[in-house]
């Protein structure tokens, strides 16, 4: 048994390779750094989906189809009655995604990918009390995603920065949300269901929910001279530093540097990057002493937070913007799982009470012990 499935290999993939010892991420034969510099997000969708859909058109036509899919997703937003109230941003995006029809084909892949972008922009605007902006299918995906959010013309630098971000996070081996997407797909639930499983898993603070708290940390620290003391107090309380540590990487996450390069191409509030770099240096130094046996380095989320803030996104939207990129990878993995994988169904070890000797009848469980009960089923075939 392996708690957290650490070290377990559960899929063969042609999509991406995470080399944790050397800090390298390869996506379909390309280094992530090269890909984020040279390709736009729709090119990378084409790269990742190649061979997984019979009717995949060339990259240019795919871009046009994705533009039309944004319009279709916008209609779905209207049919759903707009952005739901009373939910946080990721929950609202997830609720809107749940309105999209399921399916296994390219139409569903495009509608779901478009949906995450359209719904993220609409949720962001509703937070500002503004109505959603209709997509412009003639624009490229990154430019239109930013335009739907800001409702103004988008500069080339901003669009390139979002493109580079979405490419950088598009796929990353069998991370938690991709695994969840593959589990859903393995039951033949459909691509929209796989993406919903991915979003639901991504939102946790140990995964794609980390960048919001990174901004909270930087805001709380406020100035370079307070960094060490703040970090030491946080670690003494048993808190984890968001944006540091990784299950697979034992060295710096290569995506952190790819995003830092992009960040430098954007105008930032003066002092923002300097503070972040000082906090990063202090955190790495203190973490080395705090956990000498465990290499805890900067992960993708640290510079994600700064980059998405520089693009004008409120921290509440960071996880959904992450999902805009990762949806492409979830869909590729879901298709790969359906085409070549088996139903994913591991087993568990039962450590609950033994069957009552009287009749085989399971005694009722009191509410107090019920809350502690460990779900256990290894014999059931379902
Ligand atoms: N700050 C402080 N201590 C940490 C951190 C951290 N960021 N990360 C790990 N540790 C500690 C753990 O508390 C643990 O200590 P212990 O042995 O005394 O219990 C030890 O280092 C080993 O950590 P694990 O829990 O085994 O690490 P795991 O591989 O399970 O977790 C994770 C990886 C979840 C990313 C972790 O490093 C973490 O919580 N980081 C902060 C959240 C974060 O940045 N998440 C984004 C990850 S990137 C992504 O998902 C897109």
Coordinates of C-alpha atoms and ligand atoms in Angstrom, one line a residue:
X1 CA 0.0 0.0 0.0
X2 CA 1.2 3.5 -0.7
X3 CA -0.6 6.4 1.1
X4 CA -1.1 9.2 -1.3
X5 CA 0.0 6.7 -4.1
X6 CA 3.5 8.1 -3.7
X7 CA 5.8 6.4 -6.2
X8 CA 3.0 4.5 -7.8
X9 CA 3.0 4.5 -11.7
X10 CA -0.7 4.3 -12.8
X11 CA -0.6 5.3 -16.5
X12 CA 1.4 5.3 -19.6
X13 CA 1.3 8.7 -21.3
X14 CA 2.7 10.3 -24.4
X15 CA 1.7 13.7 -23.1
X16 CA 4.3 15.0 -20.6
X17 CA 7.2 13.9 -18.5
X18 CA 8.1 15.4 -15.1
X19 CA 11.7 14.8 -14.1
X20 CA 11.7 15.7 -10.4
X21 CA 15.4 15.1 -9.9
X22 CA 16.6 17.3 -12.6
X23 CA 13.8 19.9 -12.5
X24 CA 12.7 19.3 -16.1
X25 CA 9.2 19.3 -17.7
X26 CA 8.8 17.9 -21.2
X27 CA 5.5 18.3 -23.0
X28 CA 5.2 16.1 -26.1
X29 CA 8.9 16.3 -26.8
X30 CA 9.3 20.0 -26.0
X31 CA 10.9 21.6 -23.0
X32 CA 8.3 23.7 -21.2
X33 CA 10.5 26.8 -21.3
X34 CA 10.9 26.6 -25.1
X35 CA 7.2 25.8 -25.5
X36 CA 6.1 28.8 -23.4
X37 CA 8.4 31.1 -25.4
X38 CA 7.5 29.9 -28.9
X39 CA 3.9 28.6 -28.9
X40 CA 0.5 29.9 -28.2
X41 CA -2.0 28.1 -26.1
X42 CA -4.1 26.8 -29.1
X43 CA -0.9 25.5 -30.7
X44 CA -0.3 23.5 -27.5
X45 CA -3.9 22.3 -27.5
X46 CA -3.2 21.0 -31.0
X47 CA 0.1 19.4 -29.9
X48 CA -1.5 17.7 -26.9
X49 CA -4.7 16.6 -28.7
X50 CA -2.9 15.3 -31.8
X51 CA -3.7 11.6 -32.3
X52 CA -6.5 11.7 -29.7
X53 CA -9.3 13.0 -31.9
X54 CA -9.9 11.6 -35.4
X55 CA -11.3 14.9 -36.6
X56 CA -8.7 17.2 -35.2
X57 CA -8.2 20.0 -37.8
X58 CA -4.9 22.0 -38.2
X59 CA -3.9 24.5 -35.5
X60 CA -5.3 27.5 -37.4
X61 CA -8.7 25.8 -37.9
X62 CA -8.7 24.7 -34.3
X63 CA -8.2 28.3 -33.2
X64 CA -11.3 29.3 -35.2
X65 CA -13.3 26.4 -33.8
X66 CA -12.3 27.4 -30.3
X67 CA -13.5 31.0 -31.0
X68 CA -16.9 29.6 -32.1
X69 CA -17.0 27.4 -29.0
X70 CA -16.5 30.5 -26.8
X71 CA -19.7 31.9 -28.4
X72 CA -21.5 28.7 -27.7
X73 CA -20.3 28.7 -24.0
X74 CA -21.5 32.3 -23.7
X75 CA -25.0 31.1 -24.8
X76 CA -24.8 28.4 -22.2
X77 CA -24.0 31.1 -19.6
X78 CA -27.2 32.9 -20.5
X79 CA -29.2 29.7 -20.5
X80 CA -27.9 28.9 -17.0
X81 CA -29.2 32.3 -15.8
X82 CA -25.8 34.0 -15.5
X83 CA -23.2 33.7 -12.8
X84 CA -24.6 31.9 -9.8
X85 CA -24.7 33.9 -6.5
X86 CA -23.4 32.8 -3.1
X87 CA -20.5 30.7 -4.4
X88 CA -16.8 31.5 -4.4
X89 CA -15.2 32.1 -7.9
X90 CA -14.0 28.5 -8.5
X91 CA -17.3 27.1 -7.3
X92 CA -19.2 29.4 -9.6
X93 CA -17.0 28.4 -12.6
X94 CA -17.5 24.8 -11.7
X95 CA -21.3 25.2 -11.4
X96 CA -21.4 26.8 -14.9
X97 CA -19.3 24.0 -16.3
X98 CA -21.8 21.5 -14.9
X99 CA -24.4 23.0 -17.4
X100 CA -22.3 21.9 -20.4
X101 CA -23.4 18.7 -22.1
X102 CA -21.1 15.7 -21.9
X103 CA -19.5 13.8 -24.8
X104 CA -16.3 12.1 -25.9
X105 CA -15.6 14.1 -29.1
X106 CA -13.8 17.3 -30.2
X107 CA -17.0 19.4 -29.9
X108 CA -17.1 18.6 -26.1
X109 CA -13.4 19.2 -25.8
X110 CA -13.7 22.7 -27.4
X111 CA -16.8 23.7 -25.6
X112 CA -15.3 22.7 -22.2
X113 CA -12.0 24.5 -22.9
X114 CA -13.9 27.6 -24.1
X115 CA -16.3 27.3 -21.2
X116 CA -13.6 27.6 -18.6
X117 CA -12.3 30.8 -20.2
X118 CA -15.8 32.4 -20.8
X119 CA -17.0 31.5 -17.3
X120 CA -13.8 32.7 -15.5
X121 CA -14.1 36.1 -17.3
X122 CA -17.9 36.3 -16.5
X123 CA -17.3 35.4 -12.8
X124 CA -14.5 38.0 -12.6
X125 CA -16.7 40.7 -14.0
X126 CA -19.6 39.8 -11.8
X127 CA -17.3 40.4 -8.8
X128 CA -16.9 43.9 -10.1
X129 CA -20.7 44.3 -10.5
X130 CA -20.2 44.3 -14.3
X131 CA -22.1 42.2 -16.9
X132 CA -20.3 39.5 -18.9
X133 CA -18.7 40.5 -22.2
X134 CA -19.6 38.6 -25.3
X135 CA -16.7 36.7 -26.9
X136 CA -15.1 37.8 -30.2
X137 CA -14.5 34.5 -32.0
X138 CA -12.1 36.3 -34.5
X139 CA -9.6 36.9 -31.7
X140 CA -7.0 34.4 -30.4
X141 CA -8.0 32.6 -27.2
X142 CA -5.6 34.4 -24.8
X143 CA -6.5 37.9 -26.2
X144 CA -10.2 37.2 -26.1
X145 CA -10.1 35.7 -22.6
X146 CA -8.4 38.8 -21.3
X147 CA -10.7 41.1 -23.3
X148 CA -13.8 39.3 -21.9
X149 CA -12.5 40.0 -18.4
X150 CA -11.2 43.6 -18.8
X151 CA -13.6 44.8 -21.5
X152 CA -10.9 46.8 -23.2
X153 CA -8.4 46.2 -26.0
X154 CA -5.6 43.9 -24.9
X155 CA -1.9 44.7 -25.6
X156 CA 0.3 42.2 -27.3
X157 CA 2.5 42.0 -24.1
X158 CA -0.6 41.1 -22.0
X159 CA -1.8 38.5 -24.5
X160 CA 1.6 36.9 -24.9
X161 CA 2.0 36.8 -21.1
X162 CA -1.3 34.9 -20.7
X163 CA -0.5 32.6 -23.6
X164 CA 2.9 31.8 -22.0
X165 CA 1.2 31.1 -18.6
X166 CA -1.5 28.9 -20.1
X167 CA 1.1 26.9 -22.1
X168 CA 3.3 26.5 -19.0
X169 CA 0.5 25.0 -16.9
X170 CA -1.2 23.0 -19.8
X171 CA 0.1 19.6 -18.6
X172 CA 2.2 18.1 -15.8
X173 CA 2.2 14.4 -15.7
X174 CA -0.1 12.5 -13.3
X175 CA -0.7 15.4 -10.9
X176 CA -3.7 15.1 -8.5
X177 CA -6.3 16.9 -10.8
X178 CA -5.1 15.0 -13.9
X179 CA -5.4 11.8 -12.0
X180 CA -8.9 12.7 -11.0
X181 CA -9.8 13.5 -14.6
X182 CA -8.4 10.2 -15.7
X183 CA -10.4 8.3 -13.1
X184 CA -13.6 10.0 -14.3
X185 CA -12.7 9.3 -17.9
X186 CA -11.9 5.7 -17.2
X187 CA -15.5 5.1 -16.3
X188 CA -16.5 6.5 -19.7
X189 CA -18.2 9.4 -18.0
X190 CA -17.2 11.9 -20.8
X191 CA -14.9 14.8 -21.2
X192 CA -17.0 17.4 -19.5
X193 CA -17.2 15.2 -16.4
X194 CA -13.4 14.6 -16.5
X195 CA -12.9 18.4 -16.6
X196 CA -15.3 18.9 -13.7
X197 CA -13.4 16.2 -11.7
X198 CA -10.2 18.1 -12.6
X199 CA -11.5 21.5 -11.5
X200 CA -12.8 20.1 -8.2
X201 CA -9.5 18.6 -7.4
X202 CA -7.4 21.6 -8.6
X203 CA -9.2 24.0 -6.2
X204 CA -7.5 22.6 -3.0
X205 CA -4.8 24.8 -1.4
X206 CA -2.2 22.0 -1.7
X207 CA -2.7 22.0 -5.5
X208 CA -4.1 24.8 -7.7
X209 CA -5.5 26.8 -4.8
X210 CA -2.1 27.9 -3.6
X211 CA -1.5 31.1 -5.5
X212 CA -4.2 33.1 -3.8
X213 CA -2.6 32.5 -0.4
X214 CA 0.8 33.4 -1.9
X215 CA -0.5 36.9 -2.5
X216 CA -1.9 37.0 1.1
X217 CA 1.5 36.0 2.4
X218 CA 3.3 38.8 0.3
X219 CA 0.7 41.3 1.5
X220 CA 1.1 40.3 5.1
X221 CA 4.9 40.5 4.9
X222 CA 4.6 43.9 3.2
X223 CA 8.3 44.8 3.2
X224 CA 11.6 43.0 2.7
X225 CA 12.8 43.6 6.2
X226 CA 9.9 41.7 7.7
X227 CA 10.2 38.6 5.5
X228 CA 12.4 36.4 7.7
X229 CA 10.5 37.0 11.0
X230 CA 7.1 36.5 9.3
X231 CA 8.2 33.2 7.7
X232 CA 9.8 31.9 11.0
X233 CA 6.6 32.6 12.9
X234 CA 4.5 30.9 10.2
X235 CA 6.6 27.8 10.3
X236 CA 6.8 27.7 14.1
X237 CA 2.9 27.6 14.0
X238 CA 3.1 24.6 11.7
X239 CA 1.9 26.4 8.6
X240 CA 3.1 25.5 5.2
X241 CA 4.5 28.2 3.0
X242 CA 2.4 28.4 -0.1
X243 CA 4.3 28.3 -3.4
X244 CA 7.1 26.0 -2.0
X245 CA 7.5 22.2 -2.0
X246 CA 6.4 19.6 -4.5
X247 CA 5.6 15.9 -4.5
X248 CA 7.8 15.2 -7.5
X249 CA 10.4 18.0 -7.8
X250 CA 13.4 17.8 -5.5
X251 CA 14.8 20.9 -7.1
X252 CA 13.3 24.1 -8.4
X253 CA 10.1 23.7 -10.4
X254 CA 11.1 24.7 -14.0
X255 CA 7.8 26.4 -14.5
X256 CA 8.7 28.9 -11.8
X257 CA 11.5 30.3 -13.9
X258 CA 9.4 30.2 -17.1
X259 CA 6.8 32.4 -15.3
X260 CA 9.3 34.7 -13.8
X261 CA 10.7 35.5 -17.2
X262 CA 7.1 36.3 -18.5
X263 CA 6.5 38.4 -15.4
X264 CA 9.5 40.6 -16.2
X265 CA 7.9 41.4 -19.6
X266 CA 5.0 43.1 -17.8
X267 CA 4.7 46.3 -16.0
X268 CA 4.3 45.6 -12.2
X269 CA 3.6 47.8 -9.3
X270 CA 7.0 49.1 -8.2
X271 CA 8.7 46.9 -5.7
X272 CA 6.3 43.9 -6.2
X273 CA 8.9 41.7 -7.9
X274 CA 11.7 42.8 -5.6
X275 CA 9.6 41.9 -2.5
X276 CA 8.7 38.6 -4.0
X277 CA 12.3 37.7 -4.8
X278 CA 13.4 38.7 -1.3
X279 CA 10.6 36.6 0.3
X280 CA 11.5 33.7 -2.0
X281 CA 15.2 33.9 -1.0
X282 CA 14.4 34.1 2.7
X283 CA 11.8 31.2 2.5
X284 CA 14.3 28.9 0.7
X285 CA 17.0 29.7 3.3
X286 CA 14.7 29.1 6.2
X287 CA 13.0 26.0 4.7
X288 CA 16.5 24.4 4.3
X289 CA 17.1 24.7 8.0
X290 CA 13.5 23.9 8.9
X291 CA 13.4 20.6 7.0
X292 CA 17.0 19.6 6.3
X293 CA 16.0 16.1 5.2
X294 CA 13.5 17.4 2.6
X295 CA 14.3 19.5 -0.4
X296 CA 11.6 22.2 -0.5
X297 CA 12.0 24.6 -3.4
X298 CA 9.9 27.2 -5.2
X299 CA 7.0 25.7 -7.2
X300 CA 4.9 27.0 -10.1
X301 CA 2.4 28.7 -7.8
X302 CA 4.7 31.3 -6.4
X303 CA 5.2 33.2 -9.7
X304 CA 1.8 32.3 -10.9
X305 CA 0.4 34.5 -8.2
X306 CA 2.5 37.5 -9.3
X307 CA 1.9 37.0 -13.0
X308 CA -1.9 36.7 -12.7
X309 CA -2.0 39.7 -10.4
X310 CA 0.1 41.7 -12.9
X311 CA -2.5 40.7 -15.6
X312 CA -5.2 42.2 -13.4
X313 CA -6.8 39.0 -12.1
X314 CA -8.1 39.1 -8.5
X315 CA -6.6 36.3 -6.4
X316 CA -10.1 34.7 -6.1
X317 CA -9.8 33.9 -9.9
X318 CA -6.3 32.4 -9.9
X319 CA -7.5 28.8 -9.7
X320 CA -9.9 29.2 -12.5
X321 CA -7.3 30.8 -14.7
X322 CA -5.0 27.9 -13.9
X323 CA -7.9 25.6 -15.0
X324 CA -8.1 27.5 -18.3
X325 CA -4.6 26.1 -19.2
X326 CA -4.9 22.7 -17.5
X327 CA -8.2 21.8 -19.1
X328 CA -6.3 21.2 -22.3
X329 CA -4.1 18.6 -20.5
X330 CA -7.1 17.1 -18.6
X331 CA -8.9 16.5 -21.9
X332 CA -5.8 15.0 -23.5
X333 CA -5.3 12.6 -20.5
X334 CA -9.0 11.8 -20.5
X335 CA -8.9 10.8 -24.2
X336 CA -5.7 8.9 -23.7
X337 CA -7.2 7.0 -20.7
X338 CA -10.3 6.1 -22.7
X339 CA -8.3 5.0 -25.8
X340 CA -5.7 3.0 -24.1
X341 CA -6.3 2.7 -20.4
X342 CA -8.4 0.5 -18.1
X343 CA -11.1 1.4 -15.6
X344 CA -9.1 2.8 -12.6
X345 CA -10.2 1.0 -9.6
X346 CA -7.7 0.5 -6.8
X347 CA -8.4 -1.3 -3.5
X348 CA -8.3 -0.3 0.1
X349 CA -7.4 -2.2 3.3
X350 CA -10.4 -2.5 5.7
X351 CA -9.5 -1.4 9.2
X352 CA -13.0 -0.9 10.6
X353 CA -14.8 -3.1 13.1
X354 CA -15.2 -6.9 12.4
X355 CA -18.6 -8.2 11.4
X356 CA -20.8 -8.8 14.5
X357 CA -20.5 -12.6 15.3
X358 CA -24.3 -12.8 16.2
X359 CA -25.8 -12.7 12.7
X360 CA -23.5 -11.0 10.3
X361 CA -25.8 -8.0 10.9
X362 CA -23.7 -4.8 11.0
X363 CA -24.5 -2.9 14.2
X364 CA -25.8 0.7 13.8
X365 CA -23.0 3.3 14.1
X366 CA -23.5 6.2 16.5
X367 CA -23.3 9.7 15.0
X368 CA -20.1 10.4 16.9
X369 CA -18.2 7.4 15.7
X370 CA -19.8 7.7 12.3
X371 CA -17.9 10.9 11.6
X372 CA -14.6 9.1 12.2
X373 CA -15.5 6.0 10.2
X374 CA -13.1 5.1 7.6
X375 CA -14.6 4.4 4.2
X376 CA -13.6 0.9 3.4
X377 CA -14.4 -1.3 0.5
X378 CA -12.1 -3.7 -1.2
X379 CA -14.4 -6.6 -1.9
X380 CA -17.2 -4.8 -3.7
X381 CA -16.9 -4.8 -7.5
X382 CA -18.5 -1.4 -7.8
Ligands
LIG1 N1 6.1 24.7 3.8 C1 6.5 24.1 5.0 N2 6.7 22.8 5.1 C2 6.5 22.0 4.1 C3 6.1 22.6 2.8 C4 5.9 24.0 2.7 N3 5.5 24.5 1.6 N4 5.9 21.5 2.0 C5 6.2 20.4 2.6 N5 6.5 20.7 3.9 C6 6.9 19.8 4.9 C7 5.7 19.0 5.4 O1 5.0 19.6 6.4 C8 6.3 17.7 5.8 O2 6.8 17.8 7.1 P1 6.7 16.6 8.2 O3 7.6 15.5 7.6 O4 7.3 17.2 9.4 O5 5.3 16.2 8.2 C9 7.5 17.5 4.9 O6 7.8 18.9 4.4 C10 7.3 16.6 3.7 O7 6.2 17.1 3.0 P2 5.1 16.2 2.4 O8 3.7 16.5 3.0 O9 5.5 14.8 2.3 O10 5.1 16.7 0.9 P3 4.0 16.3 -0.2 O11 4.8 15.7 -1.3 O12 2.9 15.5 0.4 O13 3.4 17.7 -0.5 C11 2.9 19.8 -1.4 C12 3.6 18.5 -1.6 C13 1.4 19.5 -1.1 C14 2.9 20.6 -2.6 C15 3.5 20.5 -0.2 O14 4.9 20.8 -0.4 C16 2.8 21.8 0.2 O15 1.8 21.7 0.9 N6 3.2 23.0 -0.4 C17 2.5 24.2 -0.1 C18 1.2 24.3 -1.0 C19 1.6 24.5 -2.5 O16 2.5 25.4 -2.8 N7 0.9 23.8 -3.4 C20 1.1 23.9 -4.8 C21 1.9 22.8 -5.3 S1 2.2 22.9 -7.1 C22 0.8 22.5 -7.8 O17 0.1 21.6 -7.3 C23 0.3 23.1 -9.1

